[in-house]
C-alpha cells in the first residue's frame, strides 16, 4: 500500500500512516485533476498527489445510510469531482500573503466561478440592504464578501454545475428558492443567535437541499415523481413525506453523499442532515441554537413566503414556535417582515 508521507506546513504535524491521515482530519475531497485534498486538524489545507492513496474513500465522512446509498450509486455513475480551479482558488484565498488583486485575477480566468461569485455578492448585498445598486466588478464582489467567507462560498459552485434531465423539476427555480432560503436564514440567525457568521448560515441554508439535485442527477424520473406529488393540488405534501410514500432515497441522504464527496464544511453537512428535524428543546437559548435549527426554521418560512402551505410540516413548525417562543401573531409578523427578501435581486436573472 503506497502511503505518501506528508507534513503540515502550519502545525508541523507529520502524517506517515493511513491512520495518521484519517485521525482528526476533515473535508477530504478529490479534485478534478485526481489530487486528494484534506484539512489538517489545525485547519490548513494539505494536498496528496494522485494515486498515492488506496485507503481513502469518501465513505469516511458518511453515516451508515449514506454509505449504503453511496455504494449502490458508485456502480452506476459518479458525481463530478470539484474543479481544480476552485481548490486552487481556495489555496490562494487561504494564503495570508495573497492580495485581493491576485484573487480577482484568478477568479476572472474562470468565467463560471466569476459569475457565481458576482451573483452571490449581489444577492447578499440586495437582501441585506434592500438596494438596487449592484456590484459590477469581481474586485468589488470579493471585497464585499470578504476573504474568509469567500473561501466557503466558492464551495457552493460545484453543486451549481450539476445538471439534471427532468421534466417537472425546475432547476433554475430551485436555485432561486435556495437563494431566498439563504437570505431568510441569515436574518433569522442575526435575530435569534448571533454566534454564527452570516455567511456560514447563508451557505448552510443555500446548500441544505442540494440532495434534490443529486437525486435528479442519479434518478431523474424519481425526482419528477416526487415533484408531481409535492406540487399537485390534489396530493400536495412536504417533500420528505413524498419521498417516503414513493420509497425513493431521501434528499437528506443524497445531500450527505455529495457533501462527503465534495468535502463540504461540517456546518453545511449539519444543515443537510438535520434541516427536516424538529427543534430539539422547548425554549430558545441563543447560546444553544444549532445552525441546522436556523436552516430548518428558515425553510418553513421560505415555503410560507412562496405560498406553499402544503410543504410545511405542521408538527415541525410547532416545535420551532415553541423553541423560539413565538405566538402565532409573532410568527405571522416575522413572515411578513421576511417577505421583502423575495424581492432581493435574483442572482440568476441577469
Ligand atoms: Fe429539504
Ligand atoms: Zn496542521
Short mmCIF file of C-alpha atoms and ligand atoms in Angstrom, two decimals:
data_model
loop_
_atom_site.label_atom_id
_atom_site.label_comp_id
_atom_site.label_asym_id
_atom_site.label_seq_id
_atom_site.Cartn_x
_atom_site.Cartn_y
_atom_site.Cartn_z
CA UNK A 1 0.00 0.00 0.00
CA UNK A 2 1.59 3.24 -1.09
CA UNK A 3 1.39 5.93 1.54
CA UNK A 4 2.59 9.40 0.68
CA UNK A 5 4.07 10.87 3.83
CA UNK A 6 3.20 14.46 4.45
CA UNK A 7 3.98 17.23 6.88
CA UNK A 8 1.64 20.09 7.73
CA UNK A 9 3.43 23.34 6.98
CA UNK A 10 1.38 25.14 9.59
CA UNK A 11 1.45 22.95 12.73
CA UNK A 12 4.29 20.58 11.78
CA UNK A 13 2.19 17.50 12.33
CA UNK A 14 3.51 14.65 10.25
CA UNK A 15 1.42 12.02 8.52
CA UNK A 16 3.09 8.71 7.78
CA UNK A 17 0.42 6.01 8.05
CA UNK A 18 -3.16 5.79 6.83
CA UNK A 19 -4.28 6.06 10.46
CA UNK A 20 -2.38 9.37 10.81
CA UNK A 21 -4.18 10.68 7.78
CA UNK A 22 -7.62 9.67 8.96
CA UNK A 23 -7.29 10.80 12.57
CA UNK A 24 -8.63 14.28 13.39
CA UNK A 25 -8.56 15.41 9.76
CA UNK A 26 -11.59 16.57 7.79
CA UNK A 27 -13.06 17.67 4.48
CA UNK A 28 -11.48 15.05 2.27
CA UNK A 29 -12.15 15.79 -1.37
CA UNK A 30 -10.83 14.56 -4.68
CA UNK A 31 -10.23 17.28 -7.20
CA UNK A 32 -10.79 17.08 -10.97
CA UNK A 33 -7.05 16.55 -11.51
CA UNK A 34 -7.32 13.50 -9.14
CA UNK A 35 -5.28 15.04 -6.35
CA UNK A 36 -6.69 14.39 -2.88
CA UNK A 37 -7.22 17.38 -0.59
CA UNK A 38 -7.88 17.41 3.13
CA UNK A 39 -7.79 19.68 6.14
CA UNK A 40 -5.33 19.09 8.97
CA UNK A 41 -6.74 19.37 12.49
CA UNK A 42 -5.12 22.83 12.63
CA UNK A 43 -7.38 23.93 9.75
CA UNK A 44 -4.83 24.26 6.99
CA UNK A 45 -5.34 22.51 3.68
CA UNK A 46 -2.99 19.74 2.51
CA UNK A 47 -2.79 18.03 -0.85
CA UNK A 48 -1.80 14.46 -1.71
CA UNK A 49 -0.75 13.78 -5.28
CA UNK A 50 -3.00 11.47 -7.30
CA UNK A 51 -2.78 7.69 -7.00
CA UNK A 52 -0.85 7.83 -3.73
CA UNK A 53 -3.69 6.52 -1.60
CA UNK A 54 -5.80 3.42 -1.71
CA UNK A 55 -7.07 3.72 1.86
CA UNK A 56 -9.21 6.74 1.16
CA UNK A 57 -12.90 6.64 0.27
CA UNK A 58 -15.48 9.43 0.66
CA UNK A 59 -17.38 6.95 2.86
CA UNK A 60 -15.28 8.04 5.84
CA UNK A 61 -17.43 11.16 6.16
CA UNK A 62 -20.77 9.38 5.69
CA UNK A 63 -23.28 7.95 8.12
CA UNK A 64 -24.48 4.33 7.63
CA UNK A 65 -27.46 5.22 5.43
CA UNK A 66 -25.41 7.47 3.14
CA UNK A 67 -22.70 4.79 2.91
CA UNK A 68 -25.20 2.21 1.75
CA UNK A 69 -26.61 4.54 -0.91
CA UNK A 70 -23.13 5.61 -1.98
CA UNK A 71 -22.11 2.02 -2.61
CA UNK A 72 -25.12 1.45 -4.84
CA UNK A 73 -24.65 4.75 -6.67
CA UNK A 74 -20.99 4.32 -7.46
CA UNK A 75 -21.89 1.27 -9.52
CA UNK A 76 -23.90 3.45 -11.92
CA UNK A 77 -22.16 6.80 -12.31
CA UNK A 78 -20.11 9.23 -10.27
CA UNK A 79 -20.71 12.80 -9.23
CA UNK A 80 -18.22 15.13 -10.90
CA UNK A 81 -15.14 15.98 -8.87
CA UNK A 82 -14.58 19.51 -7.60
CA UNK A 83 -12.97 21.56 -10.37
CA UNK A 84 -9.24 22.00 -9.73
CA UNK A 85 -9.70 25.74 -10.31
CA UNK A 86 -11.93 26.03 -7.23
CA UNK A 87 -9.48 24.31 -4.91
CA UNK A 88 -6.61 26.33 -6.33
CA UNK A 89 -8.64 29.44 -5.70
CA UNK A 90 -9.16 28.33 -2.10
CA UNK A 91 -5.42 27.93 -1.65
CA UNK A 92 -4.95 31.45 -2.87
CA UNK A 93 -7.67 32.77 -0.58
CA UNK A 94 -6.17 30.96 2.44
CA UNK A 95 -2.69 32.30 1.76
CA UNK A 96 -2.26 35.23 4.16
CA UNK A 97 0.10 36.94 1.74
CA UNK A 98 -2.29 36.94 -1.21
CA UNK A 99 -3.85 40.25 -2.19
CA UNK A 100 -7.38 40.95 -3.38
CA UNK A 101 -5.95 41.75 -6.81
CA UNK A 102 -4.39 38.26 -7.13
CA UNK A 103 -7.70 36.66 -6.18
CA UNK A 104 -9.66 38.83 -8.61
CA UNK A 105 -7.25 37.91 -11.38
CA UNK A 106 -7.56 34.18 -10.62
CA UNK A 107 -11.35 34.35 -10.45
CA UNK A 108 -11.61 36.20 -13.74
CA UNK A 109 -9.89 33.39 -15.60
CA UNK A 110 -12.86 31.14 -14.67
CA UNK A 111 -16.00 32.77 -16.12
CA UNK A 112 -18.45 30.38 -14.42
CA UNK A 113 -16.92 30.88 -10.98
CA UNK A 114 -16.70 34.62 -11.58
CA UNK A 115 -20.39 34.77 -12.49
CA UNK A 116 -21.38 32.74 -9.42
CA UNK A 117 -19.33 34.88 -7.06
CA UNK A 118 -20.73 38.08 -8.51
CA UNK A 119 -24.25 36.65 -8.24
CA UNK A 120 -23.75 35.73 -4.58
CA UNK A 121 -22.21 39.09 -3.72
CA UNK A 122 -25.15 40.87 -5.35
CA UNK A 123 -27.69 38.69 -3.65
CA UNK A 124 -26.07 39.15 -0.23
CA UNK A 125 -25.98 42.91 -0.77
CA UNK A 126 -29.52 43.31 -2.03
CA UNK A 127 -31.04 41.09 0.66
CA UNK A 128 -29.10 42.85 3.40
CA UNK A 129 -29.57 46.41 2.25
CA UNK A 130 -32.71 46.23 0.08
CA UNK A 131 -30.90 48.22 -2.57
CA UNK A 132 -30.95 48.17 -6.35
CA UNK A 133 -27.37 49.27 -6.63
CA UNK A 134 -25.49 46.29 -7.90
CA UNK A 135 -21.92 45.11 -7.60
CA UNK A 136 -20.45 45.10 -11.09
CA UNK A 137 -16.84 44.08 -10.68
CA UNK A 138 -15.22 40.97 -9.23
CA UNK A 139 -12.92 43.21 -7.19
CA UNK A 140 -15.88 44.88 -5.53
CA UNK A 141 -17.61 41.50 -5.15
CA UNK A 142 -14.79 39.83 -3.22
CA UNK A 143 -14.23 42.93 -1.14
CA UNK A 144 -17.92 42.82 -0.19
CA UNK A 145 -17.94 39.10 0.62
CA UNK A 146 -14.61 39.15 2.45
CA UNK A 147 -11.76 36.68 2.27
CA UNK A 148 -12.91 34.17 4.88
CA UNK A 149 -16.47 33.97 3.60
CA UNK A 150 -15.28 33.74 0.01
CA UNK A 151 -13.32 30.62 0.91
CA UNK A 152 -16.56 28.92 1.99
CA UNK A 153 -18.87 30.40 -0.62
CA UNK A 154 -16.84 29.04 -3.53
CA UNK A 155 -17.78 25.57 -2.23
CA UNK A 156 -21.30 26.23 -3.49
CA UNK A 157 -20.04 26.32 -7.06
CA UNK A 158 -19.65 22.53 -7.69
CA UNK A 159 -23.29 21.99 -6.71
CA UNK A 160 -24.42 24.59 -9.21
CA UNK A 161 -22.56 22.87 -12.02
CA UNK A 162 -24.73 19.74 -11.67
CA UNK A 163 -27.28 19.41 -14.43
CA UNK A 164 -30.40 17.29 -14.28
CA UNK A 165 -32.53 15.98 -17.08
CA UNK A 166 -36.02 16.28 -15.65
CA UNK A 167 -39.46 17.27 -16.89
CA UNK A 168 -41.06 18.57 -13.68
CA UNK A 169 -38.13 19.71 -11.58
CA UNK A 170 -37.21 23.29 -12.46
CA UNK A 171 -33.51 23.63 -11.68
CA UNK A 172 -33.40 27.39 -12.11
CA UNK A 173 -36.37 27.93 -9.84
CA UNK A 174 -34.82 25.53 -7.34
CA UNK A 175 -31.64 27.61 -7.03
CA UNK A 176 -33.60 30.87 -6.87
CA UNK A 177 -35.50 29.40 -3.92
CA UNK A 178 -32.20 28.33 -2.34
CA UNK A 179 -31.04 31.94 -2.53
CA UNK A 180 -34.25 33.03 -0.81
CA UNK A 181 -33.79 30.34 1.85
CA UNK A 182 -30.22 31.56 2.42
CA UNK A 183 -31.26 35.20 2.83
CA UNK A 184 -34.01 34.25 5.32
CA UNK A 185 -31.58 32.10 7.31
CA UNK A 186 -29.12 34.97 7.57
CA UNK A 187 -31.82 37.23 9.02
CA UNK A 188 -33.20 34.57 11.39
CA UNK A 189 -29.71 33.83 12.64
CA UNK A 190 -28.97 37.50 13.30
CA UNK A 191 -32.16 37.73 15.33
CA UNK A 192 -32.02 34.52 17.34
CA UNK A 193 -28.38 33.61 17.58
CA UNK A 194 -25.56 35.93 16.71
CA UNK A 195 -22.96 33.22 17.24
CA UNK A 196 -22.76 32.09 13.59
CA UNK A 197 -21.06 34.06 10.89
CA UNK A 198 -23.72 35.39 8.49
CA UNK A 199 -22.01 33.78 5.50
CA UNK A 200 -21.84 30.36 7.21
CA UNK A 201 -25.56 30.40 7.86
CA UNK A 202 -26.17 31.65 4.33
CA UNK A 203 -24.16 28.80 2.81
CA UNK A 204 -25.62 26.13 5.12
CA UNK A 205 -29.16 27.12 4.11
CA UNK A 206 -28.25 27.56 0.46
CA UNK A 207 -26.90 24.01 0.19
CA UNK A 208 -29.26 22.25 2.62
CA UNK A 209 -31.45 20.84 -0.17
CA UNK A 210 -28.58 20.04 -2.50
CA UNK A 211 -29.66 16.39 -2.29
CA UNK A 212 -32.66 17.13 -4.52
CA UNK A 213 -30.33 17.96 -7.41
CA UNK A 214 -28.17 14.93 -6.61
CA UNK A 215 -31.32 12.79 -6.69
CA UNK A 216 -32.08 14.31 -10.12
CA UNK A 217 -28.55 13.56 -11.29
CA UNK A 218 -28.89 9.86 -10.47
CA UNK A 219 -32.63 9.26 -10.68
CA UNK A 220 -34.34 11.95 -12.82
CA UNK A 221 -37.63 10.02 -13.11
CA UNK A 222 -37.86 9.62 -9.35
CA UNK A 223 -37.29 13.34 -8.85
CA UNK A 224 -40.08 14.08 -11.32
CA UNK A 225 -42.47 11.80 -9.48
CA UNK A 226 -41.66 13.47 -6.17
CA UNK A 227 -42.20 16.91 -7.72
CA UNK A 228 -45.60 15.89 -9.03
CA UNK A 229 -46.68 14.55 -5.65
CA UNK A 230 -45.39 17.61 -3.82
CA UNK A 231 -46.92 20.24 -6.08
CA UNK A 232 -50.14 18.80 -7.42
CA UNK A 233 -53.04 20.49 -5.55
CA UNK A 234 -54.63 17.07 -5.03
CA UNK A 235 -51.68 15.37 -3.35
CA UNK A 236 -49.64 18.35 -2.07
CA UNK A 237 -47.35 17.24 0.78
CA UNK A 238 -43.96 18.07 2.31
CA UNK A 239 -41.01 16.73 0.31
CA UNK A 240 -39.86 14.12 2.87
CA UNK A 241 -43.38 12.65 3.04
CA UNK A 242 -43.44 12.30 -0.76
CA UNK A 243 -40.09 10.52 -0.66
CA UNK A 244 -41.40 8.11 1.95
CA UNK A 245 -44.58 7.47 0.02
CA UNK A 246 -42.64 6.62 -3.14
CA UNK A 247 -39.89 4.78 -1.29
CA UNK A 248 -37.16 6.85 -3.00
CA UNK A 249 -33.84 7.70 -1.35
CA UNK A 250 -34.18 10.81 0.74
CA UNK A 251 -32.66 14.10 -0.44
CA UNK A 252 -31.11 14.37 3.02
CA UNK A 253 -29.07 11.22 2.44
CA UNK A 254 -28.30 12.12 -1.19
CA UNK A 255 -27.09 15.51 0.01
CA UNK A 256 -24.92 13.88 2.65
CA UNK A 257 -23.30 11.72 -0.02
CA UNK A 258 -22.46 14.76 -2.17
CA UNK A 259 -21.21 16.76 0.83
CA UNK A 260 -18.87 13.89 1.76
CA UNK A 261 -17.58 13.54 -1.81
CA UNK A 262 -17.01 17.29 -2.16
CA UNK A 263 -15.60 17.77 1.33
CA UNK A 264 -18.13 20.45 2.23
CA UNK A 265 -17.62 22.09 5.64
CA UNK A 266 -19.11 20.44 8.74
CA UNK A 267 -21.69 23.21 9.23
CA UNK A 268 -23.01 22.59 5.70
CA UNK A 269 -23.19 18.85 6.41
CA UNK A 270 -25.19 19.64 9.57
CA UNK A 271 -27.66 21.77 7.64
CA UNK A 272 -28.13 18.97 5.13
CA UNK A 273 -28.54 16.19 7.70
CA UNK A 274 -30.93 17.83 10.12
CA UNK A 275 -32.90 20.52 8.31
CA UNK A 276 -36.10 18.45 8.49
CA UNK A 277 -35.70 17.67 12.19
CA UNK A 278 -37.96 19.37 14.72
CA UNK A 279 -36.31 21.84 17.12
CA UNK A 280 -34.74 19.89 19.94
CA UNK A 281 -35.60 21.94 23.01
CA UNK A 282 -38.77 23.56 24.27
CA UNK A 283 -37.37 27.08 24.79
CA UNK A 284 -34.88 29.15 22.95
CA UNK A 285 -31.48 29.93 24.35
CA UNK A 286 -29.31 31.87 21.89
CA UNK A 287 -26.23 30.04 23.09
CA UNK A 288 -27.56 26.60 22.17
CA UNK A 289 -29.24 27.31 18.83
CA UNK A 290 -27.79 24.98 16.21
CA UNK A 291 -27.08 26.04 12.67
CA UNK A 292 -29.46 23.37 11.34
CA UNK A 293 -32.25 24.79 13.51
CA UNK A 294 -31.80 28.15 11.82
CA UNK A 295 -31.75 26.37 8.46
CA UNK A 296 -34.80 24.23 9.25
CA UNK A 297 -36.92 27.07 10.58
CA UNK A 298 -35.93 29.31 7.66
CA UNK A 299 -37.01 26.63 5.23
CA UNK A 300 -40.53 26.66 6.70
CA UNK A 301 -40.65 30.46 6.44
CA UNK A 302 -39.48 30.18 2.84
CA UNK A 303 -42.42 27.90 1.98
CA UNK A 304 -44.79 30.29 3.71
CA UNK A 305 -43.45 33.26 1.72
CA UNK A 306 -43.67 31.26 -1.51
CA UNK A 307 -47.28 30.44 -0.63
CA UNK A 308 -46.65 26.72 -0.41
CA UNK A 309 -48.53 25.79 2.77
CA UNK A 310 -48.69 22.14 1.71
CA UNK A 311 -44.90 21.94 2.04
CA UNK A 312 -44.96 22.93 5.69
CA UNK A 313 -44.90 20.13 8.23
CA UNK A 314 -47.20 21.49 10.95
CA UNK A 315 -45.63 19.44 13.73
CA UNK A 316 -42.16 20.75 12.91
CA UNK A 317 -43.40 24.34 12.62
CA UNK A 318 -45.00 23.98 16.07
CA UNK A 319 -41.70 22.77 17.51
CA UNK A 320 -39.95 25.88 16.18
CA UNK A 321 -42.66 28.17 17.51
CA UNK A 322 -42.07 26.67 20.95
CA UNK A 323 -38.34 26.78 20.54
CA UNK A 324 -38.17 30.43 19.53
CA UNK A 325 -41.05 31.33 21.82
CA UNK A 326 -43.28 32.68 19.05
CA UNK A 327 -47.01 33.18 19.23
CA UNK A 328 -48.99 32.78 16.02
CA UNK A 329 -49.19 36.54 15.70
CA UNK A 330 -45.45 36.95 16.21
CA UNK A 331 -44.77 34.27 13.61
CA UNK A 332 -47.05 35.98 11.10
CA UNK A 333 -45.30 39.28 11.56
CA UNK A 334 -41.91 37.58 11.25
CA UNK A 335 -43.03 36.05 7.95
CA UNK A 336 -44.32 39.36 6.60
CA UNK A 337 -41.06 41.01 7.58
CA UNK A 338 -39.12 38.36 5.64
CA UNK A 339 -41.35 38.63 2.56
CA UNK A 340 -39.32 41.59 1.32
CA UNK A 341 -36.40 39.18 0.76
CA UNK A 342 -38.33 37.70 -2.14
CA UNK A 343 -37.60 40.92 -4.00
CA UNK A 344 -33.85 40.76 -3.44
CA UNK A 345 -32.06 40.81 -6.78
CA UNK A 346 -32.45 37.35 -8.24
CA UNK A 347 -28.91 36.11 -8.71
CA UNK A 348 -29.84 34.15 -11.80
CA UNK A 349 -31.84 36.83 -13.56
CA UNK A 350 -29.05 38.86 -15.10
FE1 LIG B 1 -35.22 19.55 2.48
ZN1 LIG B 2 -1.66 21.30 10.69
#
